[in-house]
mmCIF file of C-alpha atoms in Angstrom:
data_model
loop_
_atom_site.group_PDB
_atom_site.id
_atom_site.type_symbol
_atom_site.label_atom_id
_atom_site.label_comp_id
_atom_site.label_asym_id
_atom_site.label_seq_id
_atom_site.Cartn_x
_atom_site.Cartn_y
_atom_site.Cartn_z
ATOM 1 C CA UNK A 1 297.418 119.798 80.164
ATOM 2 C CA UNK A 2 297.365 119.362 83.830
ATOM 3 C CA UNK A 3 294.825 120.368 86.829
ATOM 4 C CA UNK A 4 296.358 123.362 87.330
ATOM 5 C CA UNK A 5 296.313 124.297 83.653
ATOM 6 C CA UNK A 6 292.935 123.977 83.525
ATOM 7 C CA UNK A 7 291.696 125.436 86.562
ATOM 8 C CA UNK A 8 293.329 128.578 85.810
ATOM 9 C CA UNK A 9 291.836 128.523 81.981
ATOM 10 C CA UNK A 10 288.505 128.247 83.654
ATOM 11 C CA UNK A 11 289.180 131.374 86.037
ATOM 12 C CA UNK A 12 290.531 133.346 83.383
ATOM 13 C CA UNK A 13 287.145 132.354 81.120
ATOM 14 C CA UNK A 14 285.014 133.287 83.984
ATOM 15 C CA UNK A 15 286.571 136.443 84.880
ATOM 16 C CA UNK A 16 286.271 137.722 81.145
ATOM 17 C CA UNK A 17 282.527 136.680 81.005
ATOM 18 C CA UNK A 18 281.755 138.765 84.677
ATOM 19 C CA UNK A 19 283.639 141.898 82.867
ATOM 20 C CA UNK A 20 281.510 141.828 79.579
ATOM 21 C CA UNK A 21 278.289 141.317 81.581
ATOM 22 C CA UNK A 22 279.457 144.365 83.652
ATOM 23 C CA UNK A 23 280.013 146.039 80.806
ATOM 24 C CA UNK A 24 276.468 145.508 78.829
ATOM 25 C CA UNK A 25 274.857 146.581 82.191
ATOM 26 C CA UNK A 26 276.744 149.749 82.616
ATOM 27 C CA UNK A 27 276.424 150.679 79.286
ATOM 28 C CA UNK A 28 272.367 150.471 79.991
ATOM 29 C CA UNK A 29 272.162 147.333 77.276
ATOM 30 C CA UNK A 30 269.873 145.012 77.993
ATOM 31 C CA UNK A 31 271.452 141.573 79.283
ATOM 32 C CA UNK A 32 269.777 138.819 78.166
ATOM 33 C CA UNK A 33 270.686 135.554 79.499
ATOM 34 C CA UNK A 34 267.921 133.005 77.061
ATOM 35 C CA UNK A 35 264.794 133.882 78.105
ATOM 36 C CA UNK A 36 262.111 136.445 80.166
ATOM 37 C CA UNK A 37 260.242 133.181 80.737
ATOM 38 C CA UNK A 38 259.666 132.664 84.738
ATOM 39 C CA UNK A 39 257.059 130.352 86.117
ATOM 40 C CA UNK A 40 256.222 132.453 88.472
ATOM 41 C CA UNK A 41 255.062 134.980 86.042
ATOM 42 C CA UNK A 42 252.314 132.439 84.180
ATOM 43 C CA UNK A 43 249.129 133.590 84.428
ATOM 44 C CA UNK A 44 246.396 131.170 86.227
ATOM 45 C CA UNK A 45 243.324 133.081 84.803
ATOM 46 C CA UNK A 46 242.664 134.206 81.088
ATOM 47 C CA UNK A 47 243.853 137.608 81.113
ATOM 48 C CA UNK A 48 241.693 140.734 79.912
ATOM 49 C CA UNK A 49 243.428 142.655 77.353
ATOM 50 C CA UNK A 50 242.208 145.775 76.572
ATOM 51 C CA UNK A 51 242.885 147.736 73.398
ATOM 52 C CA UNK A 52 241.834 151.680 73.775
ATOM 53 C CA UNK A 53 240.837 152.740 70.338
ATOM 54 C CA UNK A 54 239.764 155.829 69.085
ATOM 55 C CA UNK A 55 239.516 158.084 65.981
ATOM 56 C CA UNK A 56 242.231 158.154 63.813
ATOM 57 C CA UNK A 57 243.927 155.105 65.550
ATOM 58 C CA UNK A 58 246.887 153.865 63.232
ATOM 59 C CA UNK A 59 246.609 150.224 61.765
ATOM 60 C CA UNK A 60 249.903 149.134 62.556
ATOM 61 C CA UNK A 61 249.961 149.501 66.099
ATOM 62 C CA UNK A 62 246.273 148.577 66.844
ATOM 63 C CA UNK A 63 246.618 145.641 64.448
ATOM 64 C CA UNK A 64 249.853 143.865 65.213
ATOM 65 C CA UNK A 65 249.826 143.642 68.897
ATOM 66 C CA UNK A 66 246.045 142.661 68.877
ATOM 67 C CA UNK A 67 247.030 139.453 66.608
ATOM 68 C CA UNK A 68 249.262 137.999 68.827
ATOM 69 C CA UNK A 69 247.611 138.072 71.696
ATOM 70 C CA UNK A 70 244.278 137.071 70.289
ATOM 71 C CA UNK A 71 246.295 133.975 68.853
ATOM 72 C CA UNK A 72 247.236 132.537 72.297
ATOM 73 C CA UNK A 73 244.450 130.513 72.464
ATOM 74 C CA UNK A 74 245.593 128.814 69.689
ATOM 75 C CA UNK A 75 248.943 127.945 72.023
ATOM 76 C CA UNK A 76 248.321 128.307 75.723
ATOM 77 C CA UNK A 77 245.244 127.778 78.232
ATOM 78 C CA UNK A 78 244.511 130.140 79.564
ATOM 79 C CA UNK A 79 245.275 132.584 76.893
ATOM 80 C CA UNK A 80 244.113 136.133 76.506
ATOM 81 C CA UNK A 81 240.864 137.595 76.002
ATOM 82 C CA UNK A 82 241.022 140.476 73.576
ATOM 83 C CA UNK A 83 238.973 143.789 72.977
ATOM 84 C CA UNK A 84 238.786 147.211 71.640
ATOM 85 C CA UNK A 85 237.215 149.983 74.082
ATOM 86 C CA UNK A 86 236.579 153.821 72.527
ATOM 87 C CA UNK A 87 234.694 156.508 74.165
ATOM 88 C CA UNK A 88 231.686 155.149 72.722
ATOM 89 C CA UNK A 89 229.897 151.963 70.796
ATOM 90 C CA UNK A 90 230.061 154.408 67.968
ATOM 91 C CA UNK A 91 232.001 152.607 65.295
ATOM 92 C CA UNK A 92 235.787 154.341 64.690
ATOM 93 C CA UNK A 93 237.667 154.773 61.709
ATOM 94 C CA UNK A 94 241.555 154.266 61.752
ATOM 95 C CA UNK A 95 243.880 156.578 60.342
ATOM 96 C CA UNK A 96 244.111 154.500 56.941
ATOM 97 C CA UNK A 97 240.638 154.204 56.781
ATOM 98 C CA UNK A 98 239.200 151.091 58.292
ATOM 99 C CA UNK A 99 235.929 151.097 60.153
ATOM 100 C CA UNK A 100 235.728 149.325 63.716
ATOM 101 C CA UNK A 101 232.966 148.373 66.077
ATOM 102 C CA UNK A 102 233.987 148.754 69.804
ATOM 103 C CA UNK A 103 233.625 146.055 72.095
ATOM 104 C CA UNK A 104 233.370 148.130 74.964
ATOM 105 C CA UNK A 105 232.700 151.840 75.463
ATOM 106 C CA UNK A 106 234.002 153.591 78.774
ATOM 107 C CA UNK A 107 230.896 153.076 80.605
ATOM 108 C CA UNK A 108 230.854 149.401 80.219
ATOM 109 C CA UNK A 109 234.405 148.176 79.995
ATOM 110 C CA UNK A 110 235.186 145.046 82.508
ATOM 111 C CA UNK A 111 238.385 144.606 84.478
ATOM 112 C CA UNK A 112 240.993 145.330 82.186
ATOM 113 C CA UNK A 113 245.005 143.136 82.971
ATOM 114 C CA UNK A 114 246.870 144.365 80.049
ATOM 115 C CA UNK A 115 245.708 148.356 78.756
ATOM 116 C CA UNK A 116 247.215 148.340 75.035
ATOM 117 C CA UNK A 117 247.129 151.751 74.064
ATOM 118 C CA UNK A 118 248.045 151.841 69.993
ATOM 119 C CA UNK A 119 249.020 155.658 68.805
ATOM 120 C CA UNK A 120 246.654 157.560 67.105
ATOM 121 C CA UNK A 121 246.627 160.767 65.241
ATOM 122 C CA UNK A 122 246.336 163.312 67.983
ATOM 123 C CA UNK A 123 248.212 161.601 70.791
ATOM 124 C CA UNK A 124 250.677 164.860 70.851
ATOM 125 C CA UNK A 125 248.332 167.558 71.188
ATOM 126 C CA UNK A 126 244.441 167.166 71.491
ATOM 127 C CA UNK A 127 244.085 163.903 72.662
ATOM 128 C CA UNK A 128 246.470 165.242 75.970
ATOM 129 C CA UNK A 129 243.449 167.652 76.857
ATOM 130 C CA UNK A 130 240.539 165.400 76.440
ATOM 131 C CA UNK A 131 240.257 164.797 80.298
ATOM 132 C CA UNK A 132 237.711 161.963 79.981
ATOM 133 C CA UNK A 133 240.093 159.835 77.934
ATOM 134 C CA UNK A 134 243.178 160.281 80.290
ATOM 135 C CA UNK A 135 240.804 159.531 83.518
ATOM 136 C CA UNK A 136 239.861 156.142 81.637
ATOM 137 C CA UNK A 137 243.869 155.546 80.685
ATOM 138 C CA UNK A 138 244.677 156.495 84.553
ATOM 139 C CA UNK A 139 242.164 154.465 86.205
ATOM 140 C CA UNK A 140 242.339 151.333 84.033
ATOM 141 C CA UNK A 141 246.415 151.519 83.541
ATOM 142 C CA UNK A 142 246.569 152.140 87.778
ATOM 143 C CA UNK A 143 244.450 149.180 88.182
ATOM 144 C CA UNK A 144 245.725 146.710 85.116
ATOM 145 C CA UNK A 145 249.058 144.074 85.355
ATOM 146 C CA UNK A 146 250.133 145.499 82.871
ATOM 147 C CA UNK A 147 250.255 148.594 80.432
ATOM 148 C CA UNK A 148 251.504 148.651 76.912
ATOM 149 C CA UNK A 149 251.959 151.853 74.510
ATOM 150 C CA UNK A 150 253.047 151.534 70.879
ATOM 151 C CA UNK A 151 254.495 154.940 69.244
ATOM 152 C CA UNK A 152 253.005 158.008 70.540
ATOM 153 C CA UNK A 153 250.266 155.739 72.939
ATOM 154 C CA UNK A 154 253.581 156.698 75.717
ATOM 155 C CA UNK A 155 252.463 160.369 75.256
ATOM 156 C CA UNK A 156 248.710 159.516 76.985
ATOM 157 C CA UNK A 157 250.391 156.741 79.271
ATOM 158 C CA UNK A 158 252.833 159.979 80.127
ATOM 159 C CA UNK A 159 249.724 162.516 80.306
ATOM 160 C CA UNK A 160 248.152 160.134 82.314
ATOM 161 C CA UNK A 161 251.644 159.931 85.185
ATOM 162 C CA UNK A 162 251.783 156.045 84.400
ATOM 163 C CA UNK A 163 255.389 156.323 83.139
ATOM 164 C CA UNK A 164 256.643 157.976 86.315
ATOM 165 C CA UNK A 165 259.584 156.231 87.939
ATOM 166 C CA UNK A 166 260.335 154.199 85.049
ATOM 167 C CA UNK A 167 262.374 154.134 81.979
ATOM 168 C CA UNK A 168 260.271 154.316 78.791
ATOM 169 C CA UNK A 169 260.806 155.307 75.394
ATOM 170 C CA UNK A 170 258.276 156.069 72.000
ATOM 171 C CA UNK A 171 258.479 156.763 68.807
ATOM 172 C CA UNK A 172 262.285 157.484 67.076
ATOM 173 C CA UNK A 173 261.598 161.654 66.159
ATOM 174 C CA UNK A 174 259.232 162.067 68.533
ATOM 175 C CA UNK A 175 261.635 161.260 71.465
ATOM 176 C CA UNK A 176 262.772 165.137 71.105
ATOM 177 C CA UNK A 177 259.086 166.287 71.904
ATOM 178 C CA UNK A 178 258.762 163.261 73.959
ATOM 179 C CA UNK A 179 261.830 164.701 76.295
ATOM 180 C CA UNK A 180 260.186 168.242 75.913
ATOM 181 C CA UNK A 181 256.804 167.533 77.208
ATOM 182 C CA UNK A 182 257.480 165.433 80.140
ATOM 183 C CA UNK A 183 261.225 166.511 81.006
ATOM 184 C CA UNK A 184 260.630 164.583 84.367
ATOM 185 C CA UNK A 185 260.660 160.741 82.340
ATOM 186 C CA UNK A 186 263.684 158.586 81.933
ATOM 187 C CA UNK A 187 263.343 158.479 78.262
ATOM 188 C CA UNK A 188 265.522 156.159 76.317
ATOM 189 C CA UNK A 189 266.220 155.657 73.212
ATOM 190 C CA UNK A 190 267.253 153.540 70.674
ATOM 191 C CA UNK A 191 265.318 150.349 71.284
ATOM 192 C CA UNK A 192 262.425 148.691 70.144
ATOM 193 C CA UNK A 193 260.698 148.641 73.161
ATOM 194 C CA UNK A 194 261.487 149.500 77.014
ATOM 195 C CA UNK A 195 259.761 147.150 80.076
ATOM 196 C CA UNK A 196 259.819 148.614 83.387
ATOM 197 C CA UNK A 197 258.167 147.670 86.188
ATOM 198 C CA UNK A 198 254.811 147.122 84.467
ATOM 199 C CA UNK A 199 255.039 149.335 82.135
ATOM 200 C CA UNK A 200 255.968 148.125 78.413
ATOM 201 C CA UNK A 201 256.674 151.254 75.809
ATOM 202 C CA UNK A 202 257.818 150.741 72.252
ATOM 203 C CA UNK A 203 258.894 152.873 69.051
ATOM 204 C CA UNK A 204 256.069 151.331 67.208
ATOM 205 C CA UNK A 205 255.364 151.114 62.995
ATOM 206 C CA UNK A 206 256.624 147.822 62.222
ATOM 207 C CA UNK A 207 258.042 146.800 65.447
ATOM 208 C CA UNK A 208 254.806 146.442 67.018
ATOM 209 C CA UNK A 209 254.836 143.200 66.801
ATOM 210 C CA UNK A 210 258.208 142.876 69.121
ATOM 211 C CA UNK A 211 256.551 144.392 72.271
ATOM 212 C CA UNK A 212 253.690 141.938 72.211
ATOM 213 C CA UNK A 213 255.646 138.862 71.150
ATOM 214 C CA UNK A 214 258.164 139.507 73.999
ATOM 215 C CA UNK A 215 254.933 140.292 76.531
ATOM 216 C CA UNK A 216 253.974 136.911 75.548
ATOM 217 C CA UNK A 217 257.167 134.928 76.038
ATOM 218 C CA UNK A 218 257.612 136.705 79.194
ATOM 219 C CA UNK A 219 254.200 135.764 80.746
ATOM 220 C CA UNK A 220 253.866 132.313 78.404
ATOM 221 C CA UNK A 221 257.222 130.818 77.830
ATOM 222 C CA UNK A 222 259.730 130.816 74.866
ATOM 223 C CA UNK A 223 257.704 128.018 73.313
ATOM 224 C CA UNK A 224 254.496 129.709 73.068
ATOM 225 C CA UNK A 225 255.831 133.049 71.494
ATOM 226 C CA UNK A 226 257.352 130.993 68.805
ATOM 227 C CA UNK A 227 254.493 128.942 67.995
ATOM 228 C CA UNK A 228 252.627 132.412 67.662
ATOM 229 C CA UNK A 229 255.535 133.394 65.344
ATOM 230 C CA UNK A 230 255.436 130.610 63.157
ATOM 231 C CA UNK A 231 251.446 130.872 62.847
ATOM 232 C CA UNK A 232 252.138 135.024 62.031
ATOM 233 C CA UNK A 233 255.279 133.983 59.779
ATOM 234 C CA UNK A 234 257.327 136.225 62.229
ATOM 235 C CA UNK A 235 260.915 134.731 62.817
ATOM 236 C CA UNK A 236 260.991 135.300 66.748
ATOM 237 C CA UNK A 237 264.039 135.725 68.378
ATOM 238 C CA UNK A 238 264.281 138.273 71.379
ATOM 239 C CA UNK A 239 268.168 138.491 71.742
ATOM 240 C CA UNK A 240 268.209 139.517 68.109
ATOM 241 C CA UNK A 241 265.815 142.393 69.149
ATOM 242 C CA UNK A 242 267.099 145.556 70.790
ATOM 243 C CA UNK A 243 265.529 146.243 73.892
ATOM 244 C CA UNK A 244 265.840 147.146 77.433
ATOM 245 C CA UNK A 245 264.622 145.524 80.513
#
């Protein structure tokens, strides 16, 4: 094959490539070239990563995000610095039934960089009115790097006008009441999670891992999430994960 040949195989390769990029974007699918991973996004300090816990807090989406950032220090220095803030030192008692001693109450909390806020119970209805706890969630989320829900934990981020100007999404049948509630949100759906801007929301249950692993590979590099995978025996691989950022 001659020069010519090939020069025009190469056009004709690159012009097909710039249409099916153009075509993921437009279709609001997340393109994903290999990794979230920029330099400029690696933290120089241990970062403070709150979790906001209260009664009736479900296990899967306290528990899962809170193990892999407390296992960076096994994989990065700095890593994080976890904790769990309620209301109150009183101890809590998840959904399932496990009891849990607060680091922090409200009073005391220190600076907080990433807010995790896990679903819990009454994240639909009660929870919206209890004015202390959306204060905290406001004033902590306003001032953190970063805020995280899993499952309902977008309804308080929501009640609490973090999620304003950005796309976010929550829980599969609750994106109906979601939509309802807060008709003024870009809610999308069909993804694990959503990052936008600083704002990280995610469907939750067993996918709560995938916000928090991708958190991590964005701020610590593809190498560190994957060394946290292997240590939680989770196979880690973001472009096999549907999301949108």
């Amino acid at each position: 094959m001659d020069n010519r040949k090939i020069n025009i195989a190469a056009v004709v390769l690159a012009t097909a490539l710039l249409f099916s990029l153009q075509a993921c974007q437009q279709n609001g699918e997340s393109v994903v070239a290999d990794s979230p991973f920029d330099s400029s996004h690696l933290p120089t300090d241990t970062l403070n990563v709150g979790f906001l816990a209260i009664n009736s807090v479900y296990n899967s989406e306290l528990m899962a995000p809170f193990d892999v950032f407390q296992h960076t220090v096994f994989h990065t220095t700095p890593g994080m610095k976890t904790f769990i803030v309620s209301p109150t030192h009183e101890p809590i008692k998840t959904f399932e039934g496990i009891k849990i001693i607060p680091d922090f109450s409200f009073e005391d909390t220190p600076s907080i960089d990433v807010l995790v806020v896990p679903s819990a119970e009454h994240h639909m209805d009660t929870d919206l009115q209890d004015s202390v706890l959306i204060e905290f969630v406001r004033d902590k989320g306003a001032k953190a790097k970063f805020i995280m829900s899993l499952c309902d934990g977008a309804f308080i981020l929501a009640q609490a006008g973090l999620l304003d100007n950005v796309k976010c999404t929550t829980f599969p049948s609750d994106i109906g009441k979601f939509k309802e509630m807060f008709p003024h949100l870009n809610v999308q759906e069909g993804y694990s999670f959503v990052h936008d801007g600083k704002a990280i929301t995610s469907s939750g249950g067993a996918k709560s891992y995938d916000p928090a692993m991708y958190l991590v590979e964005y701020l610590y590099g593809e190498k560190v999430a994957r060394g946290i995978g292997g240590g939680l025996v989770i196979d880690w691989k973001l472009e096999e994960v549907k999301h949108l950022r």
